[in-house]
Coordinates of C-alpha atoms and ligand atoms in Angstrom, one line a residue:
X1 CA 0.0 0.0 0.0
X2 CA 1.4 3.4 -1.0
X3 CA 1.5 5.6 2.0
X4 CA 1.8 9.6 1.7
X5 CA 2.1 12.2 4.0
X6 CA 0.8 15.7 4.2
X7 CA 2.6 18.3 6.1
X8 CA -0.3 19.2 8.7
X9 CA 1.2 21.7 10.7
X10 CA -1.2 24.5 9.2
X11 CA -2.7 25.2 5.4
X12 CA -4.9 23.3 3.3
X13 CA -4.2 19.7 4.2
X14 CA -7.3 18.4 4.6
X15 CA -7.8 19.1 1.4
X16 CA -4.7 17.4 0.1
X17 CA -6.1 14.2 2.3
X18 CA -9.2 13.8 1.0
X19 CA -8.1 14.3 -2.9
X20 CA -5.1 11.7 -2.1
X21 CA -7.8 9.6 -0.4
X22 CA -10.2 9.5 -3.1
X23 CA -7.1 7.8 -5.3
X24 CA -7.4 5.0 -3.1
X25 CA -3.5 5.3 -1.4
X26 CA -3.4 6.0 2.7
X27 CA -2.2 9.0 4.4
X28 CA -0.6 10.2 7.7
X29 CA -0.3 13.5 8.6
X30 CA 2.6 14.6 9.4
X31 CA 3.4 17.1 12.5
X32 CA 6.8 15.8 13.8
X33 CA 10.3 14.0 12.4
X34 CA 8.9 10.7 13.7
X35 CA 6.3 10.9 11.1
X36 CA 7.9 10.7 8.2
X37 CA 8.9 6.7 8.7
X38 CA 7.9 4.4 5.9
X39 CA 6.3 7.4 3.9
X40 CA 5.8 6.7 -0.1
X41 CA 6.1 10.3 -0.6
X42 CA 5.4 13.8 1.3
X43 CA 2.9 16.6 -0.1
X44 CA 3.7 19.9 1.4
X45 CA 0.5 22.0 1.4
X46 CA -0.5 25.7 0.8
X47 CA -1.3 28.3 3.5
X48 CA 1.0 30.7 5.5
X49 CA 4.7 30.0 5.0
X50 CA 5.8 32.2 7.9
X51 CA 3.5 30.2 10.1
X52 CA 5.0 26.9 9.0
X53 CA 8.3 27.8 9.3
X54 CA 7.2 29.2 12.7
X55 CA 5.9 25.9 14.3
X56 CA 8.6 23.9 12.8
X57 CA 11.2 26.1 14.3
X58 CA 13.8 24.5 16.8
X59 CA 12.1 20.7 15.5
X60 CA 14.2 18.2 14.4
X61 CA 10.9 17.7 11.7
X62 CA 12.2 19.5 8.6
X63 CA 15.8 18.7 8.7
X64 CA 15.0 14.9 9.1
X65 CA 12.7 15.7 5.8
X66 CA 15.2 17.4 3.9
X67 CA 17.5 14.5 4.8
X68 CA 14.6 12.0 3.4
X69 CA 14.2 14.5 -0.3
X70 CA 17.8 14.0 -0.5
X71 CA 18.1 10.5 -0.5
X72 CA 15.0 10.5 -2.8
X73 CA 11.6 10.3 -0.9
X74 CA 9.0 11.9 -3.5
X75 CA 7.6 15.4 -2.2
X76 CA 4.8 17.9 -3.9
X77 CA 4.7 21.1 -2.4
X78 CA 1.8 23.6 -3.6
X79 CA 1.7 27.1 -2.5
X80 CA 3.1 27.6 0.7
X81 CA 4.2 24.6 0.2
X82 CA 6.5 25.6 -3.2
X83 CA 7.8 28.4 -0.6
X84 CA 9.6 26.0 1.8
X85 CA 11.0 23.9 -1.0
X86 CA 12.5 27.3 -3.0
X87 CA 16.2 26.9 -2.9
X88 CA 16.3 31.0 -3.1
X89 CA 13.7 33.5 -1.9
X90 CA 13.9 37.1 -3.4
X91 CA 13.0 38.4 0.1
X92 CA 14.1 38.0 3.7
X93 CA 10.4 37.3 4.5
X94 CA 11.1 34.5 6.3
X95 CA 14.0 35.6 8.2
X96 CA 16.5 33.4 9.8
X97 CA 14.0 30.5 10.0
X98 CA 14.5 27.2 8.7
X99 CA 13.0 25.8 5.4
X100 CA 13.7 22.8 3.1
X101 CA 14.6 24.1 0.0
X102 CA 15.7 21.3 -2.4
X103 CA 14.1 22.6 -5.7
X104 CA 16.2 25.0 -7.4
X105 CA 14.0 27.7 -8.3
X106 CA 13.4 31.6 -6.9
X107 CA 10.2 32.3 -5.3
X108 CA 8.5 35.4 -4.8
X109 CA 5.9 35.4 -2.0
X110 CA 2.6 37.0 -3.0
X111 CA 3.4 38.2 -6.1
X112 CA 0.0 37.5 -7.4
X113 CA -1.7 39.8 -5.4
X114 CA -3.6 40.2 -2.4
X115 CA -6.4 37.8 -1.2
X116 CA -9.4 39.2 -2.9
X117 CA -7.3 39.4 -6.2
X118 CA -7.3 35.7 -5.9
X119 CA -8.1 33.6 -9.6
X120 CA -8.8 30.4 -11.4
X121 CA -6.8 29.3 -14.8
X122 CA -7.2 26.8 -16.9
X123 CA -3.2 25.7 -16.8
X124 CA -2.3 23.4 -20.1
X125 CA -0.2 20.5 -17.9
X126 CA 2.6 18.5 -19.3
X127 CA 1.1 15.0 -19.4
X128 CA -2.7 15.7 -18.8
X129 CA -4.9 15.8 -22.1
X130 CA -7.7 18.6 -21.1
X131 CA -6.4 21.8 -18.7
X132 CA -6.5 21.9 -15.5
X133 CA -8.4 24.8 -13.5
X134 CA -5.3 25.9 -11.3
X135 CA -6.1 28.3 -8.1
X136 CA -4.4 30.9 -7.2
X137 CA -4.4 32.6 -3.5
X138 CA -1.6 34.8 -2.6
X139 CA 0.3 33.0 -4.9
X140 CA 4.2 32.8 -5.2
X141 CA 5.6 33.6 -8.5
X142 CA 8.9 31.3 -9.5
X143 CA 11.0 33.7 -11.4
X144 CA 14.3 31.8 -12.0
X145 CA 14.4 28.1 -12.6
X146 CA 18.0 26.0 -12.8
X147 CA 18.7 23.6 -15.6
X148 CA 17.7 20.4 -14.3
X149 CA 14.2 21.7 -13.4
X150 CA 11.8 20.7 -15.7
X151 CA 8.2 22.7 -16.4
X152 CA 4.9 21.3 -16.2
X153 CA 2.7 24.4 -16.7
X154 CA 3.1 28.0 -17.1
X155 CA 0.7 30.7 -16.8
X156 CA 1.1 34.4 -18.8
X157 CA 5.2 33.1 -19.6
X158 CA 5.7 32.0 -16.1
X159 CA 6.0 28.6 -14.9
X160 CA 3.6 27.7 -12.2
X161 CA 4.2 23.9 -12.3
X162 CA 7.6 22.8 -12.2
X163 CA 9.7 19.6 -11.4
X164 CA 13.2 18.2 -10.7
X165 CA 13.2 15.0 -10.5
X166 CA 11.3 13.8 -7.5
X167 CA 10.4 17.4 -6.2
X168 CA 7.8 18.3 -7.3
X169 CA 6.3 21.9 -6.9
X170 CA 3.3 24.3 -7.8
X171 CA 2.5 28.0 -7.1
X172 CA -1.4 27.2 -7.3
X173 CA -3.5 24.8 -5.4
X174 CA -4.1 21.9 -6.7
X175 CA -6.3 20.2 -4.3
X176 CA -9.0 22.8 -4.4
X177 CA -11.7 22.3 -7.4
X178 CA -12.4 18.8 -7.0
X179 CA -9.8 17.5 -9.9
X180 CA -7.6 14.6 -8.6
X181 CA -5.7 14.6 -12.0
X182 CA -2.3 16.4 -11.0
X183 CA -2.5 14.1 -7.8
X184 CA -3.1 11.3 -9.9
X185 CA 0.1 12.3 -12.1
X186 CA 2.3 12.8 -9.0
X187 CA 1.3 9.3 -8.0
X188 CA 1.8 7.7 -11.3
X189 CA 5.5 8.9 -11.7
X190 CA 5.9 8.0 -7.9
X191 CA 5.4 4.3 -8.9
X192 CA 9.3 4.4 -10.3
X193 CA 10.1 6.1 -7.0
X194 CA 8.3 3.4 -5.0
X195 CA 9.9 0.6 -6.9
X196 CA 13.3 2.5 -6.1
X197 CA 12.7 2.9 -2.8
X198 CA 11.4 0.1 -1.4
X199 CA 12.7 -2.5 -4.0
X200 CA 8.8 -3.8 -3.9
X201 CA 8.0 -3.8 -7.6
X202 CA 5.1 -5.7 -7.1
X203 CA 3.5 -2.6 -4.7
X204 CA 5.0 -0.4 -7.2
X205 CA 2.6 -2.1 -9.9
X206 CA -0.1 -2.5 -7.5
X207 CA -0.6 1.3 -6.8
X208 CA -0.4 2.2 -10.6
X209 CA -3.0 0.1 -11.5
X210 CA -5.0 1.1 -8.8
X211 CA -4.7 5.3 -9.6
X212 CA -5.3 3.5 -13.3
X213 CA -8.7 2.2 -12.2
X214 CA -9.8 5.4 -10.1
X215 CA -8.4 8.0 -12.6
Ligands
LIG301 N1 1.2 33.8 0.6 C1 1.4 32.6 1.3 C2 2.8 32.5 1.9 O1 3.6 33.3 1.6 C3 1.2 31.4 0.4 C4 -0.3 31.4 0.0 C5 -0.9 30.1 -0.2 O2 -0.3 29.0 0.2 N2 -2.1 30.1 -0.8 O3 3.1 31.6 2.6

C-alpha cells in the first residue's frame, strides 16, 4: 500500500487528504520528524509560509525531511508549500528561520496579489490531455528556474508547475476544485520512486494500477 504524508502543521491539508484519499492510497499526517517513517512520498500544502516555518522552528521535523528529499523520498509542495522547497527566496520574508529548500527555483511570495485578487486558470499541464483549473491565493511567482528543473505548466510566460526530478512543486493549489488529475500524475510517476525505494516492484505495480482504475 502506497502511503503519503501531508505536512499538517497548518494550510490546506485536509484538502490534500481527502483528494489523495479519493485515489485510493493511505495517508498520515505529518506534524513531527517521527512521522515521516515508511512514507511513499510527502505533499507539502499551501497556507502561510511564515507560520509553517514558525511551528517547525527549533524541530528536528524539517531537517530529518530534507535529509529523506535528499536521499529520494518523492515530495509535492503547492503554494506555501512551493515556498519551503525554494532553494532561493527574493526576500528575507522569512528571516532566519529554517526551510527545506531542495528545488532550485526563486520564489517570490505574494506576487499575485492580495487575497481578494485571488483567480482560477485553466493551466495546459505536461502529461494531462484537457487543462487543468489551477487556483491561485496569494500566490508565489517562481521567477528563475535552474537547468535540471523541468516545467509542467506556465501561466502568462511563467512557470507555475515545475519539477526536478522527484520534487515536485506548484504556485497554485491543486487540491482545491475537486480535480484529482495532478494528484493522480504525482502518484503515477511516484510508482518508479516506490519501486526504487522500497525495491517492492510488485507494490510499485499495484498502486499504478490502482490510480489507473480510479483516474
Ligand atoms: N502567501 C502565502 C505564503 O507566503 C502562500 C499562499 C498560499 O499558500 N495560498 O506563505
Amino acid at each position: 500500500m502506497v502511503r503519503i504524508g501531508v505536512l499538517a502543521l497548518q494550510g490546506a491539508f485536509r484538502e490534500h487528504l481527502t483528494v489523495l484519499g479519493s485515489l485510493g492510497v493511505e495517508t498520515r499526517k505529518v506534524t513531527r520528524a517521527e512521522h515521516l517513517t515508511d512514507l511513499d512520498a510527502v505533499v507539502l500544502p499551501g497556507g502561510e509560509s511564515t507560520a509553517m516555518v514558525r511551528i517547525a522552528d527549533g524541530t528536528d521535523l524539517f531537517p530529518q525531511l530534507r535529509r529523506r528529499i535528499d536521499e529520494g523520498l518523492p515530495v509535492f509542495g503547492t503554494c506555501a508549500g512551493l515556498i519551503l522547497l525554494a532553494d532561493h527566496l527574493s526576500d528575507d520574508s522569512l528571516g532566519g528561520y529554517g526551510r527545506l529548500g531542495g528545488l532550485d527555483i526563486t520564489v517570490a511570495r505574494n506576487a499575485y496579489g492580495r487575497q481578494r485578487e485571488s483567480f482560477t486558470a485553466p493551466l495546459t499541464v505536461s502529461g494531462l490531455d484537457e487543462s487543468f483549473d489551477g487556483t491561485f491565493i496569494r500566490a508565489p511567482q517562481i521567477l528563475d528556474i535552474g537547468s535540471d528543473v523541468e516545467v509542467l505548466a506556465s501561466h502568462n510566460g511563467q512557470p507555475v508547475l515545475v519539477r526536478q526530478g522527484h520534487v515536485w512543486g506548484g504556485s497554485f493549489h491543486p487540491e482545491l476544485g475537486g480535480d484529482a488529475r495532478l494528484h493522480a500524475q504525482f502518484l503515477h510517476h511516484l510508482g518508479a520512486a516506490v519501486q526504487r525505494l522500497s525495491h517492492d516492484s510488485s507494490a510499485s505495480a499495484d498502486a499504478q494500477r490502482r490510480i489507473r482504475i480510479r483516474r
